[in-house]
Structure formats: C-alpha cells, structure tokens
Amino acid sequence: MNEELKEILKAKKGFLCDMDGVIYHGNRLLPGVSEFVNWLYAEDKNFLFLTNSSERSPIELKEKLNRLGLEIDESHFYTSALATAKFIKDQAPGCSAYVIGEPGLINALYDAEISMNDVNPDYVIIGETRNYNYNNILRAVRLIQKGAKLIGTNPDLTSPTEKGIIPACRAFVAPIELVTGKAAYYVGKPNPLMMRTGIKRLGVHSEDAAIIGDRMDTDIIAGIESGLTTLLVLSGVSTLETVDDFPYRPDHILTGIDEIVAGLGLK
C-alpha cells in the first residue's frame, strides 16, 4: 500500500465494510481483520458492516464475530434482510409474503409487521438459504403466476466460503425468473435504497467515507455511485482478471484487509 492511500485512509471518518470475502470466509476470520477493527476503535472511526447476506440478524452477526474473537456491537451491522423488510413495509404496510430464506430474513420481516402467507401473498421474497428445494420453487412460481411480486434480498450470484465459491441469492432467484418471465427487484447493494440507509447509519458525509468490498458488481459500483472512496480486496470473489470485465474501476485494489493493516503499520 502506498503512502498516498495510507494518508487517505487515516483521513477518512467512516468506513462501510462488506463481510463475506472481506472479514471472513465462512467461519474463518481473514488475516488482519482483528488489527483493523482495533484501529477503527482506537482512531474513533465510524464504521458499519454492510452485508448483502440476508441469513443472519445483527445479533447473530455480532455473536458470530464474537466466536471468531471480535467484540463488535450489533449497531455496527446492516443487512439486506433489514433493507428488504424496510422496503416492503414502506411499499405495502401490513402486507404478507411467501419467503424462501433463513431466520435473519424472516425475523426482519416479522419485525416490520409483514406476515407469512403461502396461499395468496403480496410478495415472494427470496434470500440465501440451505432449504432451497423443488417444492418451494414450484410454490413460488405458482404464487407469482397468481399475482405476487418477486423480491430478491440481493443480486449476488455467488458467495465465498472457506470451502470455495457457493451459490447466492441471484442463483436461487434465477430459475423462478426464467419460469415466470418476471424479473425480481433486488434490494441489497448496489441498490441506492440500501446504500442511502447505510451511509445515514454511518453518520458521516460520503466524501469522508470509504467502502471496502470484494465484489465489483455490488460493493464497488455502489461506492462509485454514492461518492465513496472504493477499495476492492482480492480476498473474496474478485481477481485482477475479473476486474477488467467491468467498465469501471475501484480507486484502489488490495490483496485484503491484511494489506491495509500492514500499510498503516499496525503489524
């Protein structure tokens, strides 16, 4: 990391940080993360983990990082599940939904007073899940054909884990889109709905903030369109080769959080 980037990072007042592929792979904390979080606290930086994953609630994310050795308050997390619940509540208060997803998504919808309905829901909402099967695909298709609107929590096609790349939300939504001919509306990054809320929660002006992510098509484009300094880390799904597939570029490309830590002289 060059001296210019070091001074840029030191001058930033806030950081939006992705999680999968940036902070951890599955249940493995990535190098440098502990030192980076300690630096954020020591320098009194505002920071928010802004994740497209809809599986876990902020409390569950807090507990996961605690198991990995990081003490971070749940107020530092904002997920696509929360963004989706807010969007649906704003659009149709008191509505119902058929949901294919994990507890983080379902609980966010309950908290937004959205009820579960597998007969005649207003929406079919899909997030990451380990319970994706032929039967719930069929039900989703039939409900959409009857008039339910299709929502995806985020447009991520894949997700990095300690065992390699796995399917993510858009991969689950794709068969339903193909069969019904209906395009899903995706709420997570780079949707401005999620970014505006994330920056508001961060509490600093976009010019004073940076976003750190591993995806060109969500993190980096969201940062560019929101006026943030963009840092792409190659510890997740992106490589130097895949960066060239896009008509835009990040401000900086780093191997991972560990390069930030080394550049700041933290280890």
Short mmCIF file of C-alpha atoms in Angstrom, two decimals:
data_model
loop_
_atom_site.label_atom_id
_atom_site.label_comp_id
_atom_site.label_asym_id
_atom_site.label_seq_id
_atom_site.Cartn_x
_atom_site.Cartn_y
_atom_site.Cartn_z
CA MET A 1 0.00 0.00 0.00
CA ASN A 2 1.44 3.37 -0.99
CA GLU A 3 1.86 6.42 1.22
CA GLU A 4 -0.95 8.29 -0.56
CA LEU A 5 -3.50 5.59 0.29
CA LYS A 6 -2.24 5.46 3.86
CA GLU A 7 -2.97 9.16 4.29
CA ILE A 8 -6.37 8.80 2.59
CA LEU A 9 -7.41 6.06 5.00
CA LYS A 10 -6.16 7.95 8.03
CA ALA A 11 -8.18 10.99 6.94
CA LYS A 12 -11.45 9.09 6.42
CA LYS A 13 -14.03 9.50 9.17
CA GLY A 14 -16.13 6.45 8.26
CA PHE A 15 -15.89 3.02 6.68
CA LEU A 16 -18.54 0.80 5.11
CA CYS A 17 -17.22 -2.73 5.04
CA ASP A 18 -18.58 -5.85 3.38
CA MET A 19 -18.32 -9.10 5.35
CA ASP A 20 -18.23 -12.29 3.24
CA GLY A 21 -14.87 -12.42 1.49
CA VAL A 22 -13.61 -9.32 3.30
CA ILE A 23 -13.90 -10.06 7.02
CA TYR A 24 -14.28 -13.82 6.88
CA HIS A 25 -14.73 -16.91 4.74
CA GLY A 26 -17.49 -18.92 6.39
CA ASN A 27 -16.24 -19.47 9.94
CA ARG A 28 -12.63 -18.42 9.27
CA LEU A 29 -11.56 -14.88 10.12
CA LEU A 30 -9.32 -13.40 7.43
CA PRO A 31 -5.80 -12.07 8.20
CA GLY A 32 -5.54 -8.55 9.58
CA VAL A 33 -9.19 -8.14 10.49
CA SER A 34 -8.66 -8.02 14.27
CA GLU A 35 -5.96 -5.37 13.92
CA PHE A 36 -8.09 -3.34 11.52
CA VAL A 37 -11.12 -3.36 13.84
CA ASN A 38 -8.91 -2.38 16.77
CA TRP A 39 -7.60 0.54 14.67
CA LEU A 40 -11.15 1.66 13.83
CA TYR A 41 -11.99 1.79 17.53
CA ALA A 42 -8.67 3.36 18.58
CA GLU A 43 -8.96 6.12 15.96
CA ASP A 44 -12.65 6.70 16.78
CA LYS A 45 -13.72 5.96 13.22
CA ASN A 46 -17.39 5.42 12.40
CA PHE A 47 -17.86 2.03 10.79
CA LEU A 48 -20.68 -0.18 9.57
CA PHE A 49 -20.61 -3.72 8.26
CA LEU A 50 -22.94 -3.51 5.27
CA THR A 51 -23.65 -7.04 4.08
CA ASN A 52 -25.78 -8.37 1.25
CA SER A 53 -26.20 -11.64 3.10
CA SER A 54 -29.72 -11.99 4.50
CA GLU A 55 -29.17 -15.15 6.54
CA ARG A 56 -28.29 -13.65 9.92
CA SER A 57 -29.65 -10.86 12.10
CA PRO A 58 -27.30 -8.19 13.53
CA ILE A 59 -27.35 -10.04 16.85
CA GLU A 60 -26.32 -13.28 15.14
CA LEU A 61 -23.57 -11.48 13.21
CA LYS A 62 -22.34 -9.96 16.45
CA GLU A 63 -22.26 -13.41 18.07
CA LYS A 64 -20.53 -14.94 15.03
CA LEU A 65 -17.74 -12.37 15.14
CA ASN A 66 -17.53 -12.82 18.91
CA ARG A 67 -16.86 -16.53 18.34
CA LEU A 68 -14.15 -15.51 15.88
CA GLY A 69 -12.57 -13.27 18.50
CA LEU A 70 -14.05 -9.84 17.69
CA GLU A 71 -16.16 -7.77 20.11
CA ILE A 72 -18.42 -5.57 17.97
CA ASP A 73 -21.79 -4.11 18.98
CA GLU A 74 -24.82 -5.10 16.89
CA SER A 75 -25.39 -1.45 15.96
CA HIS A 76 -22.45 -1.80 13.56
CA PHE A 77 -24.32 -4.21 11.25
CA TYR A 78 -26.84 -3.57 8.49
CA THR A 79 -28.05 -6.42 6.27
CA SER A 80 -30.01 -6.83 3.05
CA ALA A 81 -32.69 -8.56 5.14
CA LEU A 82 -33.24 -5.35 7.13
CA ALA A 83 -33.19 -3.29 3.93
CA THR A 84 -35.72 -5.63 2.30
CA ALA A 85 -38.05 -5.50 5.30
CA LYS A 86 -37.88 -1.69 5.35
CA PHE A 87 -38.59 -1.50 1.61
CA ILE A 88 -41.61 -3.85 1.82
CA LYS A 89 -43.02 -2.05 4.87
CA ASP A 90 -42.69 1.33 3.12
CA GLN A 91 -44.32 -0.02 -0.04
CA ALA A 92 -47.17 -2.03 1.46
CA PRO A 93 -47.62 -1.76 5.25
CA GLY A 94 -49.25 -4.81 6.78
CA CYS A 95 -48.80 -6.97 3.69
CA SER A 96 -47.91 -10.67 3.55
CA ALA A 97 -45.14 -12.68 1.91
CA TYR A 98 -44.06 -16.16 0.97
CA VAL A 99 -40.41 -16.37 1.99
CA ILE A 100 -37.59 -18.65 0.92
CA GLY A 101 -34.83 -17.72 3.33
CA GLU A 102 -33.19 -18.09 6.72
CA PRO A 103 -34.22 -16.70 10.14
CA GLY A 104 -32.37 -13.41 9.64
CA LEU A 105 -34.73 -12.54 6.79
CA ILE A 106 -37.90 -13.96 8.32
CA ASN A 107 -37.34 -12.18 11.65
CA ALA A 108 -36.63 -8.87 9.92
CA LEU A 109 -39.93 -9.19 8.07
CA TYR A 110 -41.80 -10.08 11.27
CA ASP A 111 -40.29 -7.02 12.97
CA ALA A 112 -41.62 -4.93 10.07
CA GLU A 113 -45.11 -6.41 10.68
CA ILE A 114 -45.08 -8.44 7.48
CA SER A 115 -46.88 -11.75 7.92
CA MET A 116 -46.05 -15.11 6.35
CA ASN A 117 -48.53 -16.38 3.74
CA ASP A 118 -48.16 -19.35 1.39
CA VAL A 119 -51.66 -19.08 -0.15
CA ASN A 120 -52.14 -15.58 -1.59
CA PRO A 121 -49.21 -13.36 -0.54
CA ASP A 122 -48.46 -9.91 -1.86
CA TYR A 123 -44.79 -10.79 -2.32
CA VAL A 124 -42.49 -13.74 -2.86
CA ILE A 125 -39.20 -12.87 -1.15
CA ILE A 126 -36.03 -14.88 -1.68
CA GLY A 127 -32.73 -14.75 0.17
CA GLU A 128 -29.84 -17.11 0.83
CA THR A 129 -30.96 -20.40 2.34
CA ARG A 130 -29.98 -24.00 2.91
CA ASN A 131 -33.63 -25.03 2.48
CA TYR A 132 -33.95 -24.37 -1.25
CA ASN A 133 -35.74 -27.22 -2.99
CA TYR A 134 -38.01 -28.14 -5.89
CA ASN A 135 -41.20 -27.83 -3.84
CA ASN A 136 -40.59 -24.26 -2.69
CA ILE A 137 -39.54 -23.29 -6.23
CA LEU A 138 -42.87 -24.67 -7.51
CA ARG A 139 -44.83 -22.81 -4.84
CA ALA A 140 -43.02 -19.56 -5.56
CA VAL A 141 -43.72 -19.93 -9.30
CA ARG A 142 -47.43 -20.58 -8.72
CA LEU A 143 -47.81 -17.66 -6.32
CA ILE A 144 -46.11 -15.28 -8.75
CA GLN A 145 -48.34 -16.55 -11.55
CA LYS A 146 -51.29 -15.66 -9.28
CA GLY A 147 -50.01 -12.10 -8.89
CA ALA A 148 -47.39 -12.00 -6.12
CA LYS A 149 -44.44 -9.67 -6.77
CA LEU A 150 -40.93 -11.17 -6.78
CA ILE A 151 -38.26 -9.69 -4.50
CA GLY A 152 -34.63 -10.78 -4.09
CA THR A 153 -32.77 -9.62 -1.00
CA ASN A 154 -29.63 -9.04 -3.05
CA PRO A 155 -28.19 -9.59 -6.55
CA ASP A 156 -25.12 -11.62 -5.51
CA LEU A 157 -24.74 -14.65 -7.77
CA THR A 158 -22.05 -16.34 -5.65
CA SER A 159 -20.59 -16.14 -2.17
CA PRO A 160 -17.10 -17.05 -0.89
CA THR A 161 -16.70 -19.61 1.91
CA GLU A 162 -13.78 -21.42 3.49
CA LYS A 163 -14.60 -24.34 1.15
CA GLY A 164 -14.84 -22.25 -2.02
CA ILE A 165 -17.46 -20.36 -4.01
CA ILE A 166 -21.14 -21.28 -3.45
CA PRO A 167 -24.44 -20.11 -5.00
CA ALA A 168 -26.01 -16.97 -3.53
CA CYS A 169 -29.33 -15.15 -3.80
CA ARG A 170 -29.47 -14.39 -7.52
CA ALA A 171 -28.70 -18.01 -8.34
CA PHE A 172 -31.74 -19.04 -6.27
CA VAL A 173 -33.96 -16.42 -7.89
CA ALA A 174 -32.90 -17.12 -11.50
CA PRO A 175 -34.96 -20.31 -12.10
CA ILE A 176 -38.09 -18.59 -10.79
CA GLU A 177 -37.49 -15.58 -13.04
CA LEU A 178 -36.98 -17.84 -16.06
CA VAL A 179 -40.14 -19.87 -15.47
CA THR A 180 -42.45 -16.95 -14.64
CA GLY A 181 -40.97 -14.41 -17.03
CA LYS A 182 -40.96 -11.93 -14.13
CA ALA A 183 -37.80 -10.04 -13.16
CA ALA A 184 -37.07 -9.77 -9.45
CA TYR A 185 -36.48 -6.46 -7.73
CA TYR A 186 -33.23 -6.69 -5.74
CA VAL A 187 -32.96 -4.55 -2.62
CA GLY A 188 -29.34 -5.10 -1.48
CA LYS A 189 -26.17 -3.43 -2.75
CA PRO A 190 -25.79 -1.68 -5.13
CA ASN A 191 -29.41 -0.55 -4.77
CA PRO A 192 -29.40 3.09 -3.56
CA LEU A 193 -32.11 2.14 -1.03
CA MET A 194 -29.59 0.13 0.97
CA MET A 195 -26.67 2.49 0.35
CA ARG A 196 -28.54 5.61 1.48
CA THR A 197 -29.58 3.92 4.71
CA GLY A 198 -26.05 2.57 5.24
CA ILE A 199 -24.44 5.98 4.79
CA LYS A 200 -27.07 7.58 7.05
CA ARG A 201 -26.36 4.99 9.75
CA LEU A 202 -22.64 5.55 9.30
CA GLY A 203 -23.20 9.16 10.26
CA VAL A 204 -20.64 10.84 8.00
CA HIS A 205 -20.74 12.53 4.60
CA SER A 206 -19.96 10.27 1.65
CA GLU A 207 -16.84 12.32 0.82
CA ASP A 208 -15.45 11.41 4.24
CA ALA A 209 -16.12 7.68 3.88
CA ALA A 210 -14.70 4.65 2.12
CA ILE A 211 -16.22 1.30 1.18
CA ILE A 212 -14.22 -1.93 1.34
CA GLY A 213 -15.60 -4.87 -0.61
CA ASP A 214 -14.72 -7.91 -2.68
CA ARG A 215 -17.31 -7.52 -5.45
CA MET A 216 -17.13 -5.17 -8.41
CA ASP A 217 -20.84 -5.53 -9.26
CA THR A 218 -22.18 -4.67 -5.81
CA ASP A 219 -19.63 -3.09 -3.43
CA ILE A 220 -17.51 -1.11 -5.87
CA ILE A 221 -20.26 0.17 -8.16
CA ALA A 222 -22.33 1.08 -5.08
CA GLY A 223 -19.39 3.06 -3.72
CA ILE A 224 -18.75 4.81 -7.02
CA GLU A 225 -22.41 5.81 -7.41
CA SER A 226 -22.57 7.00 -3.79
CA GLY A 227 -19.43 9.13 -3.96
CA LEU A 228 -17.32 6.96 -1.64
CA THR A 229 -13.64 6.09 -1.97
CA THR A 230 -13.66 2.49 -3.19
CA LEU A 231 -11.27 -0.26 -2.09
CA LEU A 232 -11.52 -3.67 -3.75
CA VAL A 233 -9.93 -6.57 -1.85
CA LEU A 234 -8.97 -9.75 -3.67
CA SER A 235 -9.73 -11.99 -0.69
CA GLY A 236 -13.24 -12.86 -1.91
CA VAL A 237 -14.72 -13.45 -5.37
CA SER A 238 -12.77 -10.90 -7.46
CA THR A 239 -9.40 -11.33 -9.16
CA LEU A 240 -7.22 -8.92 -11.13
CA GLU A 241 -8.52 -10.61 -14.28
CA THR A 242 -12.22 -10.24 -13.43
CA VAL A 243 -11.77 -6.56 -12.63
CA ASP A 244 -11.16 -5.98 -16.34
CA ASP A 245 -14.62 -7.37 -17.15
CA PHE A 246 -16.23 -4.17 -15.86
CA PRO A 247 -16.41 -0.70 -17.46
CA TYR A 248 -15.50 0.95 -14.14
CA ARG A 249 -12.62 0.53 -11.70
CA PRO A 250 -12.12 0.85 -7.95
CA ASP A 251 -9.96 3.64 -6.61
CA HIS A 252 -7.63 1.07 -5.05
CA ILE A 253 -7.06 -2.68 -5.34
CA LEU A 254 -5.58 -4.55 -2.36
CA THR A 255 -4.90 -8.18 -1.53
CA GLY A 256 -7.06 -7.96 1.57
CA ILE A 257 -7.54 -6.28 4.93
CA ASP A 258 -4.05 -7.51 5.83
CA GLU A 259 -2.53 -5.11 3.28
CA ILE A 260 -4.40 -2.20 4.87
CA VAL A 261 -3.11 -3.26 8.27
CA ALA A 262 0.46 -3.54 7.00
CA GLY A 263 0.24 -0.18 5.23
CA LEU A 264 -1.00 1.51 8.39
CA GLY A 265 1.91 -0.02 10.30
CA LEU A 266 -0.34 -1.99 12.64
CA LYS A 267 1.73 -5.18 12.48
#
